[in-house]
Amino acid sequence: MSRSNRERTEQTRQALIDAGRRIFVDKGYAETATPEIVAAAGVTRGALYHHFEDKKALFQAVIECEAQEVARAIEASSAPEEGPRAALMAGASAYFTAMRKPGRTRLLLMEAPAVLGSPAAAAVDAENAEASLRAGLAALVPEAGALLDPLTSLLSAAFDRAAIAIEGGGERRDYEQAILALLDGLADHLRR
């Protein structure tokens, strides 16, 4: 395949992901029809099925792209040289900022578990934002040992609930302070 064909193939795939995202955000997964997606992407139905097995596979790709963008924002903000606590808080702030993108909270935290199933949605998170959280927790509390994975899972859920609350009008600063209190309390407890 020539470079231009590869570029066209990737452009078509990305056009489908972008169109799918817009419509999934506007209407929700259940109310979105594939003809709408292909029309919005400016491609044929055959192109959709060349790149994705079905609507659910396209949705999975949208979710993976969203999760990767969140993870990149967290990684870009974390400054390990400032210490693990500061890096975790910078990552928390970046997470809340990244989740402000219109539709992202709905897609990642509400639609993804409903459409893909909780295990599949959790796996996408585990490969992205949760991986950064796990690394940060390991640096903050090396004493966590066997508790590192369950603590990461529980704190990740706390971040997600906070993002939902913030989207619903909650004060972001309050949730950032609550996350800091959780991290400090956890660190104090594990260091005893």
PDB file of C-alpha atoms in Angstrom, residues 29-183:
ATOM      1  CA  TYR A  29     -25.002   5.272  21.703  1.00  0.00           C
ATOM      2  CA  ALA A  30     -28.441   3.667  21.627  1.00  0.00           C
ATOM      3  CA  GLU A  31     -30.020   6.451  19.569  1.00  0.00           C
ATOM      4  CA  THR A  32     -27.158   6.682  17.063  1.00  0.00           C
ATOM      5  CA  ALA A  33     -27.586   4.947  13.716  1.00  0.00           C
ATOM      6  CA  THR A  34     -24.706   3.998  11.437  1.00  0.00           C
ATOM      7  CA  PRO A  35     -26.173   5.836   8.400  1.00  0.00           C
ATOM      8  CA  GLU A  36     -25.916   9.075  10.419  1.00  0.00           C
ATOM      9  CA  ILE A  37     -22.280   8.370  11.200  1.00  0.00           C
ATOM     10  CA  VAL A  38     -21.264   7.631   7.616  1.00  0.00           C
ATOM     11  CA  ALA A  39     -23.139  10.701   6.364  1.00  0.00           C
ATOM     12  CA  ALA A  40     -21.438  12.914   8.951  1.00  0.00           C
ATOM     13  CA  ALA A  41     -18.039  11.403   8.099  1.00  0.00           C
ATOM     14  CA  GLY A  42     -18.652  11.817   4.376  1.00  0.00           C
ATOM     15  CA  VAL A  43     -17.870   8.175   3.629  1.00  0.00           C
ATOM     16  CA  THR A  44     -19.759   5.107   2.480  1.00  0.00           C
ATOM     17  CA  ARG A  45     -21.305   2.473   4.692  1.00  0.00           C
ATOM     18  CA  GLY A  46     -18.769   0.068   3.193  1.00  0.00           C
ATOM     19  CA  ALA A  47     -15.955   2.256   4.501  1.00  0.00           C
ATOM     20  CA  LEU A  48     -17.412   2.025   8.004  1.00  0.00           C
ATOM     21  CA  TYR A  49     -17.470  -1.762   7.843  1.00  0.00           C
ATOM     22  CA  HIS A  50     -14.009  -1.884   6.294  1.00  0.00           C
ATOM     23  CA  HIS A  51     -12.597  -0.166   9.394  1.00  0.00           C
ATOM     24  CA  PHE A  52     -14.964  -1.392  12.105  1.00  0.00           C
ATOM     25  CA  GLU A  53     -16.881  -4.620  12.554  1.00  0.00           C
ATOM     26  CA  ASP A  54     -19.980  -2.761  13.728  1.00  0.00           C
ATOM     27  CA  LYS A  55     -21.217   0.315  15.582  1.00  0.00           C
ATOM     28  CA  LYS A  56     -19.960  -1.085  18.890  1.00  0.00           C
ATOM     29  CA  ALA A  57     -16.434  -1.499  17.488  1.00  0.00           C
ATOM     30  CA  LEU A  58     -16.507   2.129  16.323  1.00  0.00           C
ATOM     31  CA  PHE A  59     -17.720   3.168  19.775  1.00  0.00           C
ATOM     32  CA  GLN A  60     -14.845   1.189  21.342  1.00  0.00           C
ATOM     33  CA  ALA A  61     -12.402   3.103  19.116  1.00  0.00           C
ATOM     34  CA  VAL A  62     -13.970   6.413  20.171  1.00  0.00           C
ATOM     35  CA  ILE A  63     -13.625   5.434  23.846  1.00  0.00           C
ATOM     36  CA  GLU A  64     -10.002   4.368  23.373  1.00  0.00           C
ATOM     37  CA  CYS A  65      -9.173   7.698  21.694  1.00  0.00           C
ATOM     38  CA  GLU A  66     -10.860   9.645  24.501  1.00  0.00           C
ATOM     39  CA  ALA A  67      -9.040   7.641  27.184  1.00  0.00           C
ATOM     40  CA  GLN A  68      -5.699   8.122  25.412  1.00  0.00           C
ATOM     41  CA  GLU A  69      -6.251  11.885  25.251  1.00  0.00           C
ATOM     42  CA  VAL A  70      -6.966  11.971  28.991  1.00  0.00           C
ATOM     43  CA  ALA A  71      -3.858   9.899  29.723  1.00  0.00           C
ATOM     44  CA  ARG A  72      -1.693  12.182  27.546  1.00  0.00           C
ATOM     45  CA  ALA A  73      -2.996  15.241  29.415  1.00  0.00           C
ATOM     46  CA  ILE A  74      -2.165  13.624  32.752  1.00  0.00           C
ATOM     47  CA  GLU A  75       1.299  12.552  31.629  1.00  0.00           C
ATOM     48  CA  ALA A  76       2.040  16.013  30.222  1.00  0.00           C
ATOM     49  CA  SER A  77       1.175  17.655  33.530  1.00  0.00           C
ATOM     50  CA  SER A  78       2.909  15.324  35.937  1.00  0.00           C
ATOM     51  CA  ALA A  79       6.270  16.559  37.180  1.00  0.00           C
ATOM     52  CA  PRO A  80       7.878  13.720  39.159  1.00  0.00           C
ATOM     53  CA  GLU A  81      10.823  15.935  40.096  1.00  0.00           C
ATOM     54  CA  GLU A  82       8.459  17.892  42.355  1.00  0.00           C
ATOM     55  CA  GLY A  83       7.773  14.737  44.361  1.00  0.00           C
ATOM     56  CA  PRO A  84       5.060  12.084  44.158  1.00  0.00           C
ATOM     57  CA  ARG A  85       2.412  14.080  46.055  1.00  0.00           C
ATOM     58  CA  ALA A  86       2.781  17.125  43.796  1.00  0.00           C
ATOM     59  CA  ALA A  87       2.868  14.894  40.702  1.00  0.00           C
ATOM     60  CA  LEU A  88      -0.340  13.145  41.775  1.00  0.00           C
ATOM     61  CA  MET A  89      -2.093  16.445  42.405  1.00  0.00           C
ATOM     62  CA  ALA A  90      -0.904  17.844  39.066  1.00  0.00           C
ATOM     63  CA  GLY A  91      -2.234  14.659  37.456  1.00  0.00           C
ATOM     64  CA  ALA A  92      -5.540  15.041  39.302  1.00  0.00           C
ATOM     65  CA  SER A  93      -5.907  18.593  38.097  1.00  0.00           C
ATOM     66  CA  ALA A  94      -5.061  17.537  34.540  1.00  0.00           C
ATOM     67  CA  TYR A  95      -7.625  14.736  34.749  1.00  0.00           C
ATOM     68  CA  PHE A  96     -10.373  17.127  35.803  1.00  0.00           C
ATOM     69  CA  THR A  97      -9.355  19.565  33.053  1.00  0.00           C
ATOM     70  CA  ALA A  98      -9.313  16.804  30.420  1.00  0.00           C
ATOM     71  CA  MET A  99     -12.730  15.584  31.548  1.00  0.00           C
ATOM     72  CA  ARG A 100     -14.164  19.060  30.891  1.00  0.00           C
ATOM     73  CA  LYS A 101     -14.109  18.440  27.142  1.00  0.00           C
ATOM     74  CA  PRO A 102     -17.804  18.434  26.202  1.00  0.00           C
ATOM     75  CA  GLY A 103     -19.220  14.931  26.165  1.00  0.00           C
ATOM     76  CA  ARG A 104     -16.139  13.199  27.558  1.00  0.00           C
ATOM     77  CA  THR A 105     -17.583  12.431  30.991  1.00  0.00           C
ATOM     78  CA  ARG A 106     -20.718  11.012  29.400  1.00  0.00           C
ATOM     79  CA  LEU A 107     -18.734   8.894  26.937  1.00  0.00           C
ATOM     80  CA  LEU A 108     -16.100   7.510  29.304  1.00  0.00           C
ATOM     81  CA  LEU A 109     -17.964   7.247  32.573  1.00  0.00           C
ATOM     82  CA  MET A 110     -21.582   6.590  31.619  1.00  0.00           C
ATOM     83  CA  GLU A 111     -21.895   5.274  28.074  1.00  0.00           C
ATOM     84  CA  ALA A 112     -18.730   3.120  27.964  1.00  0.00           C
ATOM     85  CA  PRO A 113     -19.620   0.885  30.928  1.00  0.00           C
ATOM     86  CA  ALA A 114     -23.200   0.562  29.663  1.00  0.00           C
ATOM     87  CA  VAL A 115     -22.267  -0.254  26.068  1.00  0.00           C
ATOM     88  CA  LEU A 116     -18.971  -2.126  26.413  1.00  0.00           C
ATOM     89  CA  GLY A 117     -19.601  -3.588  29.853  1.00  0.00           C
ATOM     90  CA  SER A 118     -17.846  -2.599  33.039  1.00  0.00           C
ATOM     91  CA  PRO A 119     -14.888  -5.003  32.590  1.00  0.00           C
ATOM     92  CA  ALA A 120     -14.090  -3.718  29.088  1.00  0.00           C
ATOM     93  CA  ALA A 121     -14.478  -0.066  30.112  1.00  0.00           C
ATOM     94  CA  ALA A 122     -12.271  -0.718  33.154  1.00  0.00           C
ATOM     95  CA  ALA A 123      -9.641  -2.337  30.927  1.00  0.00           C
ATOM     96  CA  VAL A 124      -9.475   0.790  28.741  1.00  0.00           C
ATOM     97  CA  ASP A 125      -9.086   2.930  31.868  1.00  0.00           C
ATOM     98  CA  ALA A 126      -6.449   0.558  33.289  1.00  0.00           C
ATOM     99  CA  GLU A 127      -4.337   1.045  30.164  1.00  0.00           C
ATOM    100  CA  ASN A 128      -4.629   4.816  30.281  1.00  0.00           C
ATOM    101  CA  ALA A 129      -5.402   7.209  33.172  1.00  0.00           C
ATOM    102  CA  GLU A 130      -5.456   4.475  35.801  1.00  0.00           C
ATOM    103  CA  ALA A 131      -1.933   3.405  34.793  1.00  0.00           C
ATOM    104  CA  SER A 132      -0.673   6.917  35.629  1.00  0.00           C
ATOM    105  CA  LEU A 133      -2.531   6.853  38.933  1.00  0.00           C
ATOM    106  CA  ARG A 134      -1.028   3.469  39.819  1.00  0.00           C
ATOM    107  CA  ALA A 135       2.498   4.715  39.104  1.00  0.00           C
ATOM    108  CA  GLY A 136       1.883   7.846  41.160  1.00  0.00           C
ATOM    109  CA  LEU A 137       0.509   5.865  44.097  1.00  0.00           C
ATOM    110  CA  ALA A 138       3.446   3.451  43.949  1.00  0.00           C
ATOM    111  CA  ALA A 139       5.814   6.423  44.227  1.00  0.00           C
ATOM    112  CA  LEU A 140       3.788   8.106  46.987  1.00  0.00           C
ATOM    113  CA  VAL A 141       3.273   5.019  49.130  1.00  0.00           C
ATOM    114  CA  PRO A 142       5.780   2.287  48.307  1.00  0.00           C
ATOM    115  CA  GLU A 143       4.497   0.629  51.493  1.00  0.00           C
ATOM    116  CA  ALA A 144       1.205  -0.184  49.718  1.00  0.00           C
ATOM    117  CA  GLY A 145       2.543  -3.541  48.523  1.00  0.00           C
ATOM    118  CA  ALA A 146      -0.304  -5.927  47.728  1.00  0.00           C
ATOM    119  CA  LEU A 147      -2.831  -3.132  48.335  1.00  0.00           C
ATOM    120  CA  LEU A 148      -1.551  -1.074  45.391  1.00  0.00           C
ATOM    121  CA  ASP A 149      -3.957  -2.535  42.809  1.00  0.00           C
ATOM    122  CA  PRO A 150      -7.118  -2.327  44.949  1.00  0.00           C
ATOM    123  CA  LEU A 151      -6.162   1.169  46.145  1.00  0.00           C
ATOM    124  CA  THR A 152      -5.627   2.269  42.548  1.00  0.00           C
ATOM    125  CA  SER A 153      -9.017   0.884  41.556  1.00  0.00           C
ATOM    126  CA  LEU A 154     -10.792   2.570  44.464  1.00  0.00           C
ATOM    127  CA  LEU A 155      -9.093   5.939  43.940  1.00  0.00           C
ATOM    128  CA  SER A 156      -9.758   5.763  40.212  1.00  0.00           C
ATOM    129  CA  ALA A 157     -13.453   5.322  41.028  1.00  0.00           C
ATOM    130  CA  ALA A 158     -13.242   8.345  43.346  1.00  0.00           C
ATOM    131  CA  PHE A 159     -11.756  10.424  40.512  1.00  0.00           C
ATOM    132  CA  ASP A 160     -14.525   9.291  38.175  1.00  0.00           C
ATOM    133  CA  ARG A 161     -17.267  10.116  40.690  1.00  0.00           C
ATOM    134  CA  ALA A 162     -15.674  13.514  41.239  1.00  0.00           C
ATOM    135  CA  ALA A 163     -15.625  14.170  37.463  1.00  0.00           C
ATOM    136  CA  ILE A 164     -19.325  13.300  37.260  1.00  0.00           C
ATOM    137  CA  ALA A 165     -20.093  15.577  40.219  1.00  0.00           C
ATOM    138  CA  ILE A 166     -18.052  18.433  38.728  1.00  0.00           C
ATOM    139  CA  GLU A 167     -19.848  18.065  35.403  1.00  0.00           C
ATOM    140  CA  GLY A 168     -23.110  18.228  37.343  1.00  0.00           C
ATOM    141  CA  GLY A 169     -22.129  21.584  38.866  1.00  0.00           C
ATOM    142  CA  GLY A 170     -19.958  20.563  41.811  1.00  0.00           C
ATOM    143  CA  GLU A 171     -17.092  22.849  42.769  1.00  0.00           C
ATOM    144  CA  ARG A 172     -13.910  21.463  41.218  1.00  0.00           C
ATOM    145  CA  ARG A 173     -11.704  22.999  43.904  1.00  0.00           C
ATOM    146  CA  ASP A 174     -13.636  21.107  46.590  1.00  0.00           C
ATOM    147  CA  TYR A 175     -13.150  17.805  44.791  1.00  0.00           C
ATOM    148  CA  GLU A 176      -9.445  18.465  44.275  1.00  0.00           C
ATOM    149  CA  GLN A 177      -9.118  19.172  48.010  1.00  0.00           C
ATOM    150  CA  ALA A 178     -11.049  15.978  48.795  1.00  0.00           C
ATOM    151  CA  ILE A 179      -8.724  13.952  46.552  1.00  0.00           C
ATOM    152  CA  LEU A 180      -5.720  15.514  48.313  1.00  0.00           C
ATOM    153  CA  ALA A 181      -7.221  14.619  51.700  1.00  0.00           C
ATOM    154  CA  LEU A 182      -7.736  11.027  50.516  1.00  0.00           C
ATOM    155  CA  LEU A 183      -4.147  10.786  49.273  1.00  0.00           C
TER     156      LEU A 183
END
